[in-house]
Short mmCIF file of C-alpha atoms in Angstrom, two decimals:
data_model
loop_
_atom_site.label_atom_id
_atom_site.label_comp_id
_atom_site.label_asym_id
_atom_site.label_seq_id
_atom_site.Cartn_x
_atom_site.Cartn_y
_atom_site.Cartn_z
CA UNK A 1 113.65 117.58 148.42
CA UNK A 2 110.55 117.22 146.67
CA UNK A 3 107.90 114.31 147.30
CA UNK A 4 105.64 113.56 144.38
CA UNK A 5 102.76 111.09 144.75
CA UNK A 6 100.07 109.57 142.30
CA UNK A 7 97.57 108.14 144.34
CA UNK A 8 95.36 105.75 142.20
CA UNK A 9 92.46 103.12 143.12
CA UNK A 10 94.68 100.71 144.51
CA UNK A 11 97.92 102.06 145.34
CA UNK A 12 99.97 105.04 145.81
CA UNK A 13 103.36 105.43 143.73
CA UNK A 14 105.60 107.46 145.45
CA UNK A 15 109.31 108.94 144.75
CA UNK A 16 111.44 112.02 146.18
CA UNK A 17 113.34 113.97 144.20
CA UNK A 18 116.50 116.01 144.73
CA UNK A 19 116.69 119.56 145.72
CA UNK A 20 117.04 120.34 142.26
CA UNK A 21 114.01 118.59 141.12
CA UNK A 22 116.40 116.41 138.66
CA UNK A 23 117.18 113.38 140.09
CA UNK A 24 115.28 111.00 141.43
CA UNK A 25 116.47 109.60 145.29
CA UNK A 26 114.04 107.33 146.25
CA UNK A 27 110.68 105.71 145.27
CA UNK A 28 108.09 102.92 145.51
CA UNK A 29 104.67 101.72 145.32
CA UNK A 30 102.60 101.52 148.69
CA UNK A 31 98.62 100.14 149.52
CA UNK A 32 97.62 102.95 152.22
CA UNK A 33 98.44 106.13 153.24
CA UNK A 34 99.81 104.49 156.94
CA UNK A 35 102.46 102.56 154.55
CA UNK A 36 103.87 105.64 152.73
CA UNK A 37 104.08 107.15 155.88
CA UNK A 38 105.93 103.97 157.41
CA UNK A 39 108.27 104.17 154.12
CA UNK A 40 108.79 108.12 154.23
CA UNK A 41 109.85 107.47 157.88
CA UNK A 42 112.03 105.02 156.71
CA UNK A 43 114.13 106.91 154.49
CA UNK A 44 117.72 107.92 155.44
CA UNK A 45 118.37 111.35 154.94
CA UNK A 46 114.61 112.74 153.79
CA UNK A 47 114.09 116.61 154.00
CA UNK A 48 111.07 117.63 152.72
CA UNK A 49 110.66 121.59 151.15
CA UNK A 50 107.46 120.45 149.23
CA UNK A 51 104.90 118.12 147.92
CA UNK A 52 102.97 118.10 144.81
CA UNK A 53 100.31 114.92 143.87
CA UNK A 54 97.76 113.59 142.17
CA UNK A 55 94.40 111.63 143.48
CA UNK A 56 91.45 110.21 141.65
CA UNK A 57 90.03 108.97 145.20
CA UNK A 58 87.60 111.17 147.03
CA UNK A 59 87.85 114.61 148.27
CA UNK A 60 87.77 113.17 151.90
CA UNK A 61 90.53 110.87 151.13
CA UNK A 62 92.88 113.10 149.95
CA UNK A 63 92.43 115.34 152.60
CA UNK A 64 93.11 112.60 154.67
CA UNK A 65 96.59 111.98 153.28
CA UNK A 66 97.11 115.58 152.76
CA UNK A 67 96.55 116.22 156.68
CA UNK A 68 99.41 113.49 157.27
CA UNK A 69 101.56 114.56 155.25
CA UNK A 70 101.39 118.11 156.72
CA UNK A 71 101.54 116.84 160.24
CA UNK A 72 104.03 114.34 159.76
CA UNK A 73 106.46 116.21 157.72
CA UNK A 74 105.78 119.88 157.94
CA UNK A 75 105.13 120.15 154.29
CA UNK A 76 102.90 122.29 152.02
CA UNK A 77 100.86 120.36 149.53
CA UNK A 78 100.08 121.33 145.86
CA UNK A 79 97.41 119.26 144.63
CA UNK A 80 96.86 119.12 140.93
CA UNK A 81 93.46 120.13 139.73
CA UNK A 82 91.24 119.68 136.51
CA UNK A 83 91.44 122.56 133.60
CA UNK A 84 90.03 123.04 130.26
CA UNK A 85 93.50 123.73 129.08
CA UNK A 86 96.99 123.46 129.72
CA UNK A 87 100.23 123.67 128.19
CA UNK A 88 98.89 123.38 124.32
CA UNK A 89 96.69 120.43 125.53
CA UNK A 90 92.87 121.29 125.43
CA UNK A 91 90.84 118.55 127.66
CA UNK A 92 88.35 117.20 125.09
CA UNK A 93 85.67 115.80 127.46
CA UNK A 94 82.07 117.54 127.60
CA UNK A 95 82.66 118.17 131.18
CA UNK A 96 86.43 118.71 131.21
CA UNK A 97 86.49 118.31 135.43
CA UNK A 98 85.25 114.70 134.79
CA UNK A 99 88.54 113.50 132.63
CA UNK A 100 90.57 111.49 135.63
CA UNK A 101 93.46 113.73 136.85
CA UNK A 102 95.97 110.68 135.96
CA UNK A 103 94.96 110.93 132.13
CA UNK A 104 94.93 114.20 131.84
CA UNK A 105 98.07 114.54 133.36
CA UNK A 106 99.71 111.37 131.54
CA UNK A 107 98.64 112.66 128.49
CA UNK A 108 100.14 116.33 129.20
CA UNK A 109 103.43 114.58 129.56
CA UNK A 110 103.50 112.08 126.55
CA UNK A 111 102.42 116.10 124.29
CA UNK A 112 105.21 117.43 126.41
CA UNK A 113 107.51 114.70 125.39
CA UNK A 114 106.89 114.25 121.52
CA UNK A 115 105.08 117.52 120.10
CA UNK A 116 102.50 116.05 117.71
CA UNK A 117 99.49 113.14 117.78
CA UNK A 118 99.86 111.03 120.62
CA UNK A 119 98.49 107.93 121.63
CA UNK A 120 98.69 107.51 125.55
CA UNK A 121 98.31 104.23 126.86
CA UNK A 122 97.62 103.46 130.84
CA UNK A 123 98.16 100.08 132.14
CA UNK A 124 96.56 99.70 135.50
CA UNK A 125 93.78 98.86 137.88
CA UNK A 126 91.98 99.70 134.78
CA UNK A 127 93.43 100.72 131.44
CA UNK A 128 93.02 103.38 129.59
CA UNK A 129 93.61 104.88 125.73
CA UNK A 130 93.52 108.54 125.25
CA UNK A 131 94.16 110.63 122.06
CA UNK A 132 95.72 113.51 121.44
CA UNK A 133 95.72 115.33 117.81
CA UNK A 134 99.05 117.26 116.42
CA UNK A 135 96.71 120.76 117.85
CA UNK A 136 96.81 119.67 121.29
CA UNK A 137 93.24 118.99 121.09
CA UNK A 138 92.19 115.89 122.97
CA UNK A 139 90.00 113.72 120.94
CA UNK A 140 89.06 111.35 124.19
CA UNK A 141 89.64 108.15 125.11
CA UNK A 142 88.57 104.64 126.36
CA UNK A 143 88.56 103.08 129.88
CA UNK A 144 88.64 99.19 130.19
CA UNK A 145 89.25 96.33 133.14
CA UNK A 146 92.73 96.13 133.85
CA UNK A 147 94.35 92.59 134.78
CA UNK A 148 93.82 93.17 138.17
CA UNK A 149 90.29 94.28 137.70
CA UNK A 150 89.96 91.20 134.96
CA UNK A 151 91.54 88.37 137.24
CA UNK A 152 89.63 89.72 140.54
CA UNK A 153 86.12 89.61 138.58
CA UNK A 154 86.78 85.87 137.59
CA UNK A 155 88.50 84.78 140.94
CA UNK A 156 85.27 86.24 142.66
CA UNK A 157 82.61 85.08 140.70
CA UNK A 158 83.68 81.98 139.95
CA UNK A 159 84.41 79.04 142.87
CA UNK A 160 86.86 77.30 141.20
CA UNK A 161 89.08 79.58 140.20
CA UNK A 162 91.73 80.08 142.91
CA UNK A 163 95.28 81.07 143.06
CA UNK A 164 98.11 82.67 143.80
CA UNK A 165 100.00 85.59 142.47
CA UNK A 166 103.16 83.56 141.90
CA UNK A 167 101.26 81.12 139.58
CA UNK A 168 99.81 84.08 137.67
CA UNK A 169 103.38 85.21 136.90
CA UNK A 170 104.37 81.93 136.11
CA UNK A 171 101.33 81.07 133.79
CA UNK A 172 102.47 84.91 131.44
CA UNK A 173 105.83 83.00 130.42
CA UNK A 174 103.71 81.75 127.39
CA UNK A 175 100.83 82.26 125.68
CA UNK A 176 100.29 79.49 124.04
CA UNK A 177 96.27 78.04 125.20
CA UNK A 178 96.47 77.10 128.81
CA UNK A 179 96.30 73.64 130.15
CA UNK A 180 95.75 74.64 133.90
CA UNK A 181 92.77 77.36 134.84
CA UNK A 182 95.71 79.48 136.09
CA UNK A 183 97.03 79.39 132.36
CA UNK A 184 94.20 79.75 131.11
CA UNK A 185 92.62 82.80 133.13
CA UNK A 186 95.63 84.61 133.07
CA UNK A 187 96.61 84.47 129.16
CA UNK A 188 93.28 84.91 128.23
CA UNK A 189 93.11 88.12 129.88
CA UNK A 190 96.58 89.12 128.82
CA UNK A 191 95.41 88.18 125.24
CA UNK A 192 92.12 90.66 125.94
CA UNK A 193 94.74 93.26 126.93
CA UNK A 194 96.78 92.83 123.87
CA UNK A 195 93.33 93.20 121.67
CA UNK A 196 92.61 96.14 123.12
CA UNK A 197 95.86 97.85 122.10
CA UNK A 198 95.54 96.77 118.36
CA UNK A 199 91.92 98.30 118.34
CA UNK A 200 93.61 101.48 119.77
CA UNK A 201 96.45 101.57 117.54
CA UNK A 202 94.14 100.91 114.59
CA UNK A 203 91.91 103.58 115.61
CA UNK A 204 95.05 105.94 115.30
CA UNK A 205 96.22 105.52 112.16
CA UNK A 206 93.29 105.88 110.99
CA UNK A 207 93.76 109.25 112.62
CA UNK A 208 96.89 109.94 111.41
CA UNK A 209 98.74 107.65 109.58
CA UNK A 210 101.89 106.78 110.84
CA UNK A 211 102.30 110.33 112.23
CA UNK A 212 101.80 109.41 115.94
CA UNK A 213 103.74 108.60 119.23
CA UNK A 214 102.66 106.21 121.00
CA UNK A 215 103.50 106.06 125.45
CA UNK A 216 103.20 103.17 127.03
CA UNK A 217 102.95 103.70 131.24
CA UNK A 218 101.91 101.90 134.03
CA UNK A 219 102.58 98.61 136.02
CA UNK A 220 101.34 96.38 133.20
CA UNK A 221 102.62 98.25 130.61
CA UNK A 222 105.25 95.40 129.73
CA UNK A 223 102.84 92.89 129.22
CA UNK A 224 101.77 94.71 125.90
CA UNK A 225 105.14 95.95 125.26
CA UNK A 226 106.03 93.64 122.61
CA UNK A 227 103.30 94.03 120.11
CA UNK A 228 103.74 97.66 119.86
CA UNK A 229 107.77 97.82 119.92
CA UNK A 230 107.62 101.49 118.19
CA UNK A 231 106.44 102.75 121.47
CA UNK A 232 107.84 104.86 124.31
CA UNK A 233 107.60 102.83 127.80
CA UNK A 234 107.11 105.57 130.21
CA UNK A 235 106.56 104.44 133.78
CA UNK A 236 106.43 108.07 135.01
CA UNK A 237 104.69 109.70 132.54
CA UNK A 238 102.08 110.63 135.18
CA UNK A 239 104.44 112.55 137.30
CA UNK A 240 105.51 114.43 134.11
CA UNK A 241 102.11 116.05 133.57
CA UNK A 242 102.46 116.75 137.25
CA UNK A 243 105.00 118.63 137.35
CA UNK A 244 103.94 120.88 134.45
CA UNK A 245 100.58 121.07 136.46
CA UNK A 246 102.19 121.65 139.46
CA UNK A 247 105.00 124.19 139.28
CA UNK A 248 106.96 124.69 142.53
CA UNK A 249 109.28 127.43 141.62
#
């Protein structure tokens, strides 16, 4: 079995594939490295051969989990590391070790999956837009607040906005202007979300038309879902790139 991992800000997203490397067995979203140990543990019938994964945290932090991961399941771990070019994909920024391991690898996979200009949209702790011409040559991208990021900075800095997360689910049913704070916090940044993917989608056609793909991936990638319904939703498109960064065989 193989155990992939895409350890972002907030959160690692785990699954475990089959010995073949074609089906997926198991997976889930954890807040520490102690939980996706407690949730490894906890599944029936796990045999580990190898590990590949991605990390935007910091070298010692990944080493951290790495160590675990060796000691707890006698694994080796491929990590996937930044390159100027991969795969028909060349990594467009100045300093190509700077571009975040999850774009470039999310943006491997969407070329991978649909040969030509791509549009690869990341729904996160932040979000992010990055653009990729019918060459493989990456044109860059944007980086913005996510809703998490958007609803923290407003529940933090200002004293009378407080709630829960089950009132924040409730409040997305509509979008129609909010008569509670909870409406109105939460649709208004859903509604900067959804402004930021019609900049982004203007922004490639006037790239290339209507010759484009665009992915859709991440957690929040539903909320934006139905303004663009030519898009591909994704949610793995990360652990694509990975394993076409990450080879084990």
């Amino acid at each position: 079995m193989i155990l992939e991992l895409d350890c972002g800000n907030s959160f690692i997203k785990w699954r475990v594939l089959d010995a073949n490397a074609r089906l997926v067995v198991g997976e889930g979203v954890v807040d520490s490295d102690l939980a996706l140990l407690e949730a490894l543990n906890g599944f029936d019938g796990l045999a580990l051969n190898a590990c590949r994964l991605v990390s935007v945290r910091t070298a010692e932090e990944t080493g951290a989990l790495i160590s675990l991961l060796k000691d707890g399941f006698d694994v080796a771990v491929v990590c996937a590391a930044p390159v100027r070019e991969m795969a028909g994909v060349r990594n467009g920024y100045e300093e190509f070790e700077r571009l975040g391991l999850d774009r470039w690898l999310a943006l491997l996979g969407g070329f991978h999956l649909a040969p030509g200009a791509c549009l690869v949209l990341d729904f996160g702790t932040a979000v992010t837009a990055d653009f990729v011409a019918a060459d493989g040559e990456h044109l860059g991208g944007f980086i913005c607040p996510g809703m998490p990021l958007m609803r923290n900075q407003l529940r933090t800095h200002t004293r009378k906005i407080r709630y829960g997360d089950l009132a924040a689910e409730r409040a997305l049913e509509s979008l129609i202007p909010g008569r509670t704070t909870v409406e109105a916090v939460e649709r208004g940044c859903s509604l900067m979300l959804r402004g930021f993917v019609l900049t982004q989608l203007e922004l490639a056609r006037s790239y290339w038309g209507k010759d484009f793909t665009v992915f859709l991936t991440g957690g929040d990638a539903g909320l934006v879902s139905e303004i663009v319904p030519e898009a591909r939703m994704v949610p793995d498109l990360v652990f694509v790139g990975l394993a076409m960064a990450c080879p084990l065989s």
